[in-house]
XYZ file of N, CA and C in Angstrom:
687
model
N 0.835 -1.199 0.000
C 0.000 0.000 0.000
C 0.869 1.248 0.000
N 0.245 2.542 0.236
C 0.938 3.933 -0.201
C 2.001 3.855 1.267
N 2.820 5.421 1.177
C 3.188 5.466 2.137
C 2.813 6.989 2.092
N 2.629 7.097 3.712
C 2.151 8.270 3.843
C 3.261 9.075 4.712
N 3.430 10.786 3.712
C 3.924 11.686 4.805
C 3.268 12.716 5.401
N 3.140 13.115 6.892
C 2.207 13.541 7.574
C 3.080 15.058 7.965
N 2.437 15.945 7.303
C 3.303 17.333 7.669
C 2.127 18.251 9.060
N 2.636 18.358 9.914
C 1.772 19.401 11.007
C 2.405 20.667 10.851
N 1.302 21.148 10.354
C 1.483 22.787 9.754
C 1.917 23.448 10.556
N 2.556 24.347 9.752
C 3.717 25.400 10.512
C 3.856 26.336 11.923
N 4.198 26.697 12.419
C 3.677 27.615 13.026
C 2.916 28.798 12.998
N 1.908 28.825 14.233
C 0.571 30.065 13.493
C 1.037 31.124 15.135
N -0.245 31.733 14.432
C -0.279 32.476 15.631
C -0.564 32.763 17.069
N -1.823 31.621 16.603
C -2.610 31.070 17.771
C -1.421 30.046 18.639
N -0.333 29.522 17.986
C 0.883 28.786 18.830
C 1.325 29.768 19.649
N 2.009 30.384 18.876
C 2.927 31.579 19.716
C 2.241 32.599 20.815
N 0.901 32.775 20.721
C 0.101 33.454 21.867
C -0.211 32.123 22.754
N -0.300 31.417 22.598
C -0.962 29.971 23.606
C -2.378 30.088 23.602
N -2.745 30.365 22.452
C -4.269 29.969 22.479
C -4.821 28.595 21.740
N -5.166 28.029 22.024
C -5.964 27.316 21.657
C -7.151 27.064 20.313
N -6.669 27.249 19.500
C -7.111 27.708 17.801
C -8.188 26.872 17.163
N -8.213 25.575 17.666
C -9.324 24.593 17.143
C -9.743 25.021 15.787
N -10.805 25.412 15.152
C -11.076 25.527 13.734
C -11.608 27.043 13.583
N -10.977 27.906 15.005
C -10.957 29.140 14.562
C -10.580 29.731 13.145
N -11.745 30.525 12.635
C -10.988 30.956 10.880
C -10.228 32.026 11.382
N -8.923 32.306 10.479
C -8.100 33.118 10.096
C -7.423 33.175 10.753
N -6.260 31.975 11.705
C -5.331 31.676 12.353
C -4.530 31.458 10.743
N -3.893 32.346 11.240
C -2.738 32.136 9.826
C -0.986 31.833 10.792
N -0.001 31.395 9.713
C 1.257 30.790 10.026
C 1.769 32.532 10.715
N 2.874 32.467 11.767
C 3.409 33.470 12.272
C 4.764 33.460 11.083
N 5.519 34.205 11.169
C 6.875 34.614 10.663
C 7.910 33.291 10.597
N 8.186 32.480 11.601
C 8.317 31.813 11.759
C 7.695 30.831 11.193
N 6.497 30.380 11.183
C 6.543 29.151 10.184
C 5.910 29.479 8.843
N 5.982 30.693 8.153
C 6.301 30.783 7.165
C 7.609 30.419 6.890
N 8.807 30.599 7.466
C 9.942 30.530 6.926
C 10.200 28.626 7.300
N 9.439 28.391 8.426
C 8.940 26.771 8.115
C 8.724 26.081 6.706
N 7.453 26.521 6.289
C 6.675 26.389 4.915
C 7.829 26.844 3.571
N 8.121 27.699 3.876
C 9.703 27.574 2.530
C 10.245 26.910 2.606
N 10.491 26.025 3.766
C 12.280 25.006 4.001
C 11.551 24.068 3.224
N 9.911 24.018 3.654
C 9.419 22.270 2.931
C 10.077 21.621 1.806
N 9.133 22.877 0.822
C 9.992 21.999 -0.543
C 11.521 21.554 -0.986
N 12.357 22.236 -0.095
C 13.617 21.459 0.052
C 13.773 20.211 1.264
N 13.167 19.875 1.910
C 13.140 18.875 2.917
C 12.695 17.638 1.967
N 11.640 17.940 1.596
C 11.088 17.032 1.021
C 11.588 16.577 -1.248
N 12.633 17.486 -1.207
C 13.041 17.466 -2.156
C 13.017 16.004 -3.502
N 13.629 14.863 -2.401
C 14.199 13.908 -3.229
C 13.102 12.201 -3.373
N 11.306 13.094 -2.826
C 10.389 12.638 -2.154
C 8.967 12.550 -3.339
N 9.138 11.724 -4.750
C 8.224 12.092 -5.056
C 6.945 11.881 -4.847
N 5.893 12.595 -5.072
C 4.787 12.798 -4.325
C 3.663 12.191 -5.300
N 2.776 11.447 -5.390
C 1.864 11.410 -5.981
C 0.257 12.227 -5.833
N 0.451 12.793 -4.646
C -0.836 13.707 -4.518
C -0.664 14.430 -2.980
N -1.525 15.174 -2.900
C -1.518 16.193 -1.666
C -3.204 15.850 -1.294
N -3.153 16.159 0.021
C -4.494 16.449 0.846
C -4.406 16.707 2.015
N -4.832 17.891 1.895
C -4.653 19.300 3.222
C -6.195 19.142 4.035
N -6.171 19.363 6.018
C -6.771 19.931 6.065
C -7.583 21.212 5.798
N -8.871 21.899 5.793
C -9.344 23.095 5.334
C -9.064 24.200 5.401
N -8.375 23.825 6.494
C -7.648 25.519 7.704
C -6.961 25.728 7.277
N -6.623 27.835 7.050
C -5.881 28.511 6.679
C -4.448 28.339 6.821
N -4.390 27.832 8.453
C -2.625 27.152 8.221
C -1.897 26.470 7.792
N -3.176 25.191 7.372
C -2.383 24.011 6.504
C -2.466 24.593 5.051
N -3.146 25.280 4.472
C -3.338 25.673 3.707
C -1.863 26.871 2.892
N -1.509 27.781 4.257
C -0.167 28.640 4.039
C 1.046 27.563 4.077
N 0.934 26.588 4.955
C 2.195 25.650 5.019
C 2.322 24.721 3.692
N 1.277 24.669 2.723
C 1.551 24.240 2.018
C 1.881 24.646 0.139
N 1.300 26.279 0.564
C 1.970 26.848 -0.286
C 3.176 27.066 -1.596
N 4.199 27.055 -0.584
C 5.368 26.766 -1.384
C 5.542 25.633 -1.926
N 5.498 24.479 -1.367
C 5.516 23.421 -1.927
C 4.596 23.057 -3.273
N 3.386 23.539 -3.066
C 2.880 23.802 -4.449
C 3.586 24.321 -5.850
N 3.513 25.247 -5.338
C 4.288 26.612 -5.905
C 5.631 25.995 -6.755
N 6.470 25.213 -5.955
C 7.426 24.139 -6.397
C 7.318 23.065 -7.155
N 6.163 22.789 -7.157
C 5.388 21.350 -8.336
C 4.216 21.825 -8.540
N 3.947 22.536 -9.562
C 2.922 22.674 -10.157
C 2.598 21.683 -11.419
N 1.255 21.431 -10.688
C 0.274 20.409 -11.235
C 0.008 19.049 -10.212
N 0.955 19.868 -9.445
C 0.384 18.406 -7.935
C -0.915 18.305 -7.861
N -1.638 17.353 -7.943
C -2.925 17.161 -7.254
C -3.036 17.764 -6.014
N -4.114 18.551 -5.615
C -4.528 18.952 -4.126
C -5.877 18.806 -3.776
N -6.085 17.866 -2.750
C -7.524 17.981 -2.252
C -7.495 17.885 -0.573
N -8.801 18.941 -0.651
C -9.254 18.853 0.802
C -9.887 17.864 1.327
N -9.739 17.532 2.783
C -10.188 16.748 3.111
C -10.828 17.079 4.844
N -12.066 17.429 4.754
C -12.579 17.463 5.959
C -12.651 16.787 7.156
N -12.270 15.764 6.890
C -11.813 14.447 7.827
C -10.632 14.484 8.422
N -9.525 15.253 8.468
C -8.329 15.803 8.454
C -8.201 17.129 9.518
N -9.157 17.656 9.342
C -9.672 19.238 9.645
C -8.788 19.068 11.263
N -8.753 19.847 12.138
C -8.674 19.700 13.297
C -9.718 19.538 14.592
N -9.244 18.948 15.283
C -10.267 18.566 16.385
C -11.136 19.944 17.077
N -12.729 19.410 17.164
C -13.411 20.378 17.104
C -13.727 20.982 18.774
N -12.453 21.695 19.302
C -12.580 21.630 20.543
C -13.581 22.549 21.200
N -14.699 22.579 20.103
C -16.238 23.468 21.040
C -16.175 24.479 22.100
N -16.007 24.813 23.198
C -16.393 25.499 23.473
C -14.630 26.033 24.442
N -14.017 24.927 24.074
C -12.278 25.305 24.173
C -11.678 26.305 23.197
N -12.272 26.212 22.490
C -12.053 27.059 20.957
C -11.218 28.661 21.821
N -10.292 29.065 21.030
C -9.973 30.277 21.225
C -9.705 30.649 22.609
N -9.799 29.998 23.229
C -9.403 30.062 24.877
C -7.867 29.938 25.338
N -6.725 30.559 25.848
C -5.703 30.130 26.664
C -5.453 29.166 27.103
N -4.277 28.126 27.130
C -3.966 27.044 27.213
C -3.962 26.810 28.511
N -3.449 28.196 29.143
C -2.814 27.877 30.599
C -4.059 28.223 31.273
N -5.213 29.001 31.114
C -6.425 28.439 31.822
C -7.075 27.537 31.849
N -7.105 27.223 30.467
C -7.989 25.705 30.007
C -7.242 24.423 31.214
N -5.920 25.228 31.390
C -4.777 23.699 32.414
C -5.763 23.716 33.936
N -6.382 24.866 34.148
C -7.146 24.328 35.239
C -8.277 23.690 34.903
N -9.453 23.231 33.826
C -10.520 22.636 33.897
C -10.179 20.979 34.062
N -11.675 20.865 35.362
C -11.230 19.709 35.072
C -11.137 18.209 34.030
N -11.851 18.572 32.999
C -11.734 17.982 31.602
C -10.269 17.748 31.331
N -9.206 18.502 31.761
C -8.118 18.405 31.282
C -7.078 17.244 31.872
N -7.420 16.923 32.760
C -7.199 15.838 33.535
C -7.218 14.235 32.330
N -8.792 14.431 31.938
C -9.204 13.301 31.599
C -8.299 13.991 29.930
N -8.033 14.559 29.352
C -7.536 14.666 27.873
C -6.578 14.111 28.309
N -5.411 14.492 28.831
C -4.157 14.016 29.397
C -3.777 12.299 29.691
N -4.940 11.660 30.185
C -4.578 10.395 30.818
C -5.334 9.443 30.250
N -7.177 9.829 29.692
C -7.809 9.116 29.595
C -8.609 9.878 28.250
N -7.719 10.109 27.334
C -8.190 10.802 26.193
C -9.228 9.800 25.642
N -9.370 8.780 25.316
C -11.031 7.812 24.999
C -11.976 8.348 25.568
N -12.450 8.900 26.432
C -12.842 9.248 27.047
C -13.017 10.749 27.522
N -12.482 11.715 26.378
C -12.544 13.049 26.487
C -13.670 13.584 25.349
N -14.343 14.681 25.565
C -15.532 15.390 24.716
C -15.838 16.942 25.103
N -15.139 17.069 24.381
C -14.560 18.381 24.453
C -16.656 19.482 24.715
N -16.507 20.452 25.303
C -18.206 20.886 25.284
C -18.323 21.847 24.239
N -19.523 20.972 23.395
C -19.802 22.203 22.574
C -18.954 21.466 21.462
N -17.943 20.484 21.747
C -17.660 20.141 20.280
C -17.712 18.304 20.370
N -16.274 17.713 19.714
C -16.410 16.833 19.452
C -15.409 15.608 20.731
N -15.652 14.354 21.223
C -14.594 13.708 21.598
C -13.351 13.371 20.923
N -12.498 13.399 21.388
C -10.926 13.062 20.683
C -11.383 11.618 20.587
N -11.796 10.801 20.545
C -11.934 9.373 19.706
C -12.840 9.213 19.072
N -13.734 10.136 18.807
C -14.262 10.606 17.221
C -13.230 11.310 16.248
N -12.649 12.700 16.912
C -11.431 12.782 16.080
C -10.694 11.834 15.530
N -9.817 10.955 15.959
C -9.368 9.526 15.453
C -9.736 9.124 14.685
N -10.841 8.633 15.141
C -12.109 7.502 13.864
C -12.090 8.105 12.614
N -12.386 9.487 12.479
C -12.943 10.135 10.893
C -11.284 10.563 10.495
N -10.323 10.326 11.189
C -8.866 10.908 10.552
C -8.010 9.713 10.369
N -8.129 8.471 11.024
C -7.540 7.353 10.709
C -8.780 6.389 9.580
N -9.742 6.744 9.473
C -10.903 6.599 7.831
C -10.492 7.356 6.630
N -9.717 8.258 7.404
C -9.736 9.465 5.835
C -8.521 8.705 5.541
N -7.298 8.484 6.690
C -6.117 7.582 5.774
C -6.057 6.314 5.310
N -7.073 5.750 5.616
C -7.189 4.060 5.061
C -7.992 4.229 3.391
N -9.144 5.702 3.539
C -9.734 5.404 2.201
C -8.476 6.198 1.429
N -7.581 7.429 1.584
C -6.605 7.797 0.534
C -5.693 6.797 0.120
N -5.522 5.885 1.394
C -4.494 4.882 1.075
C -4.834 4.040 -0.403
N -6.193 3.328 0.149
C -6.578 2.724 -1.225
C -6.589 3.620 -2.278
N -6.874 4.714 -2.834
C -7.068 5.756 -3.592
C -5.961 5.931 -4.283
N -4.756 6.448 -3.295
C -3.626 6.850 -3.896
C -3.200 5.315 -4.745
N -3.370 3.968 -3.996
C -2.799 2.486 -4.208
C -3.516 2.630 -6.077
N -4.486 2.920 -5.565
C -5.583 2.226 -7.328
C -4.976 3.101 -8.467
N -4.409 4.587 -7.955
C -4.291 5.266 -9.055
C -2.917 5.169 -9.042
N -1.799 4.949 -8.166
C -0.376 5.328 -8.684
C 0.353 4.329 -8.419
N -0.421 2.882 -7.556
C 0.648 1.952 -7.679
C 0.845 1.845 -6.313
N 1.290 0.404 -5.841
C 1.667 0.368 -4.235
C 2.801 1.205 -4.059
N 3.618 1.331 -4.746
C 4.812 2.158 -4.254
C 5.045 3.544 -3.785
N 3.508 4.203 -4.078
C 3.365 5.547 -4.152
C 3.302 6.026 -3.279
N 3.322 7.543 -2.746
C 3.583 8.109 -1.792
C 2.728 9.389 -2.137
N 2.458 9.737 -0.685
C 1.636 11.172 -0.956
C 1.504 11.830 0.595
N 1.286 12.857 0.898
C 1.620 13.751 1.624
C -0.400 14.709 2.071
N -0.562 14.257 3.687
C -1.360 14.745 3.953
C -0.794 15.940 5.376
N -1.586 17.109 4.939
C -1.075 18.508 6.309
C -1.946 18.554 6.944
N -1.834 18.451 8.405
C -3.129 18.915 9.065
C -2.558 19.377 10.652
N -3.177 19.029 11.472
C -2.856 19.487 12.720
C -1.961 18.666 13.667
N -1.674 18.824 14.685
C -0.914 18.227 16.130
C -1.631 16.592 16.395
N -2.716 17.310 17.144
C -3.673 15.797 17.656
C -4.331 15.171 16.721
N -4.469 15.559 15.240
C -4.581 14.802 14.598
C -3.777 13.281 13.987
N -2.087 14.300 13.829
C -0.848 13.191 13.443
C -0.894 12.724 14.564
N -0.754 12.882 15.753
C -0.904 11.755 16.490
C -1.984 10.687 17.177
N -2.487 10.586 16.601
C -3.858 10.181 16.657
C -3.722 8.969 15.545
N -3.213 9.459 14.374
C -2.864 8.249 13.588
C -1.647 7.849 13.372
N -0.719 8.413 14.243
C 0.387 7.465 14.407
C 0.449 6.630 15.580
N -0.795 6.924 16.320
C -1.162 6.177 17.630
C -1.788 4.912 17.105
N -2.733 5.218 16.204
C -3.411 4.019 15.622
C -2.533 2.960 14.551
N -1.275 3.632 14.120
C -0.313 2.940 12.946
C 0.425 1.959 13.620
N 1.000 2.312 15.890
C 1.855 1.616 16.131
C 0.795 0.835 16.999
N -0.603 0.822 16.885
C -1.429 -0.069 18.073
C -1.588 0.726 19.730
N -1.365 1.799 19.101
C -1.529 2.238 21.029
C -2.878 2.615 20.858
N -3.283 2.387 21.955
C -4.351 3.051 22.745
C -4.272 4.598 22.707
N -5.568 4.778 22.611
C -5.983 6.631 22.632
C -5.153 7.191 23.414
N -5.626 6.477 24.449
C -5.109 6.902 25.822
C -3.774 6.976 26.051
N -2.707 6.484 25.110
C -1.345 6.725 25.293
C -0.739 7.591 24.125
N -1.974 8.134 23.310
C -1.437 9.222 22.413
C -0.931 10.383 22.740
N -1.024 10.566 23.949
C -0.281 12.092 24.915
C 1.271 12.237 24.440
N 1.386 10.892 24.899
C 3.084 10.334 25.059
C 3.676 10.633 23.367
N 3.044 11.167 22.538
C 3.789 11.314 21.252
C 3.681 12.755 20.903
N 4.635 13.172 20.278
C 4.703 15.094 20.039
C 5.613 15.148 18.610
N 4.562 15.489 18.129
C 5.484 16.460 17.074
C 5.244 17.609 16.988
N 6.083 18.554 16.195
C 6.576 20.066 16.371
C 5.744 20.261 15.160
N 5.811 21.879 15.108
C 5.399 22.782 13.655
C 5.987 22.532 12.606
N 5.274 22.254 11.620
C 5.770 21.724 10.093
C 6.918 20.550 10.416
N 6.855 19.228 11.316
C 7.622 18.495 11.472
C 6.774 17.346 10.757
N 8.018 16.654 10.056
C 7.303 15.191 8.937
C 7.678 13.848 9.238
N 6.443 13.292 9.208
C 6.616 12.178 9.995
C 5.985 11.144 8.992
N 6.344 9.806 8.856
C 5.787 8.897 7.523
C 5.897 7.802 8.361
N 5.295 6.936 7.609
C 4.251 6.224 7.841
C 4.331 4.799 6.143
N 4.738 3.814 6.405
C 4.170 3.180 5.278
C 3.173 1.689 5.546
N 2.495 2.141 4.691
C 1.253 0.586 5.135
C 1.015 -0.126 4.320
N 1.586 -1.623 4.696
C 1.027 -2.723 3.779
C -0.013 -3.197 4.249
N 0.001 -4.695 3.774
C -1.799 -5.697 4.081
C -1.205 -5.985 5.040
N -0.461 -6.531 5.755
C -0.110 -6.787 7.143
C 0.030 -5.795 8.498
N 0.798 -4.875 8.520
C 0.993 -3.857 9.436
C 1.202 -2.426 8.685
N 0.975 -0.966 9.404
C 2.156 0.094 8.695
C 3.315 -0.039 10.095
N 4.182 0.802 9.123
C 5.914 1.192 9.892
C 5.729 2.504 9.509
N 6.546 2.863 11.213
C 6.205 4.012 10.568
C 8.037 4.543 11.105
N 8.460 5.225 10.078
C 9.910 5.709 9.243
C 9.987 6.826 9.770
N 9.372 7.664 10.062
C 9.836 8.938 10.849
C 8.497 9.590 11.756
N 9.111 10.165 12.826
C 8.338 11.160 13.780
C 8.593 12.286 13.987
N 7.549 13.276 13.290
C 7.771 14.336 14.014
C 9.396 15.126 13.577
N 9.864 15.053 12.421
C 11.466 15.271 11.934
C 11.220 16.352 11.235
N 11.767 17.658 12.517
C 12.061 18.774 11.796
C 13.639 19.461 11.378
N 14.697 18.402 11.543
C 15.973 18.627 11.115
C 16.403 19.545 12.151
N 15.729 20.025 12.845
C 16.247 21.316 14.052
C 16.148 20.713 15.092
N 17.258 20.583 16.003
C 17.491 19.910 17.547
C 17.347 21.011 18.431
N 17.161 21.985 18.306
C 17.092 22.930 18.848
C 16.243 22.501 20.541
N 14.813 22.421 20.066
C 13.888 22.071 21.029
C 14.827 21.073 21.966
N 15.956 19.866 21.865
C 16.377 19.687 22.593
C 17.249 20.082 23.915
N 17.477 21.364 23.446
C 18.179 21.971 24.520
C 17.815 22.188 25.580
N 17.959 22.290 26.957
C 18.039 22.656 28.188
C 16.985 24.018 27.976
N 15.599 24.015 28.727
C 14.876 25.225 28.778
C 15.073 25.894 29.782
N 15.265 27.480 30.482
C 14.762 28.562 30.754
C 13.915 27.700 31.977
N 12.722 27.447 31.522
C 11.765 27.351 32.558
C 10.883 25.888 32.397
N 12.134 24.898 32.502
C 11.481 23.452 32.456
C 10.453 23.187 32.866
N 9.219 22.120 32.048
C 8.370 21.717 32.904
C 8.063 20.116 32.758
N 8.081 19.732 34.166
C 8.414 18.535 34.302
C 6.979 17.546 35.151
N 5.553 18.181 34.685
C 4.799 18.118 35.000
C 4.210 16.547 34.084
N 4.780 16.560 32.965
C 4.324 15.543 32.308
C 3.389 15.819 31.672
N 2.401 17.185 31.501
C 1.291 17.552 30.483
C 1.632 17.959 29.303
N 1.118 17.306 28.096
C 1.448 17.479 26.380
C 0.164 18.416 26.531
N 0.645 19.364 25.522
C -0.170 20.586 25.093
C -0.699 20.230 23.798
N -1.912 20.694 24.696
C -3.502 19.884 23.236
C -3.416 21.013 22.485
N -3.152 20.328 21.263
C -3.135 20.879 19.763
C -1.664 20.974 19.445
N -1.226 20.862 20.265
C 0.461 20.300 19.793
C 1.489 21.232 19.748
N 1.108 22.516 20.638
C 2.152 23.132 21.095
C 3.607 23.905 19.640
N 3.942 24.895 20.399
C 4.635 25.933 19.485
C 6.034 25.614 19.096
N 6.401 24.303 19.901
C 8.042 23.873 18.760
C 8.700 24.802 19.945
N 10.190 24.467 19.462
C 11.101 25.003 20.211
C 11.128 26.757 19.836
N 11.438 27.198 21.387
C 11.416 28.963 21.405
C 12.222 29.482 20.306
């Protein structure tokens, strides 16, 4: 079957303030991951692509820009199934207040079991984003061949959500996985299992360094957090 590369769009704005962006319109990429969204098409240089499919949102939409722009006549389709998790009534809210509700408890430990108010549960998210990659899989397979490869952009808790479902974990241990802004992570799936070939690889170690103001609390930041300072 295809192999899939999973790009989490660049940095926006709603990262760098700590808000909480869910499917707020007109969260666009900050300065910074625009200059994200340019490196793409050289990252992905030596990677040919048989098709694109972006979530709807304006950020996946700027992060994928250039790369267009770089292969023209790529196929591009949206895919609503992709979109980001519909965090209802979290929407547009501060991260570090939202850290006191107690809902946040249960996202953190017992995400199966989270439903966000006013929107959707994170294992509905899953379901309609690990469906959207099993039907492109066949899709991309019928039209370009098992060998083919293609490239879907969307959000934080989305890629991990189906790289949770690619290695067999439980919802509930999807916390434990992070990738950064515009970081690419693949994925290939046969009839037996997928492997998955990279996480979260933004060529910058940076984020590894020693922080300022460590936190050693053990809470992953829902929606997948702003990448290294």
């Amino acid at each position: 079957m295809a192999t899939l590369i999973l790009v989490r769009h660049g940095r926006s704005t709603a990262n760098t303030s700590g808000v909480l962006a869910g499917r707020t319109p007109g969260i666009a990429l900050d300065e910074r991951g625009a200059a994200q969204a340019a490196a793409l098409p050289g990252r992905l240089a030596d990677v040919p692509l048989a098709a694109v499919v972006t979530s709807p949102l304006q950020r996946c939409r700027e992060t994928l820009r250039p790369l267009l722009e770089a292969r023209p006549g790529l196929p591009v389709h949206v895919e609503d199934r992709i979109n980001e998790c519909d965090y209802g009534d979290w929407s547009g809210r501060k991260l570090a207040e939202l850290g006191d509700e107690p809902l946040m408890e249960i996202v953190q430990a017992h995400a199966s079991a989270a439903e966000f108010p006013g929107g959707e549960s994170m294992r509905a998210m899953q379901n309609r984003a690990v469906e959207a990659v099993r039907d492109w899989n066949a899709r991309v397979e019928a039209e370009h061949g098992e060998d083919a490869t293609y490239l879907m952009c969307s959000h934080g808790d989305i890629v991990k959500a189906i790289v949770a479902d690619a290695l067999g974990l439980h919802l509930d241990l999807f916390q434990r996985i992070h990738v950064d802004p515009c970081s690419v992570t693949a994925i290939r799936y046969t009839r037996v299992r997928p492997f998955l070939l990279r996480l979260g690889d933004t060529g910058d170690f940076a984020g590894f360094a020693p922080r300022e103001h460590p936190d050693s609390s053990g809470t992953a930041e829902v929606g997948g957090g702003a990448g290294a300072p």
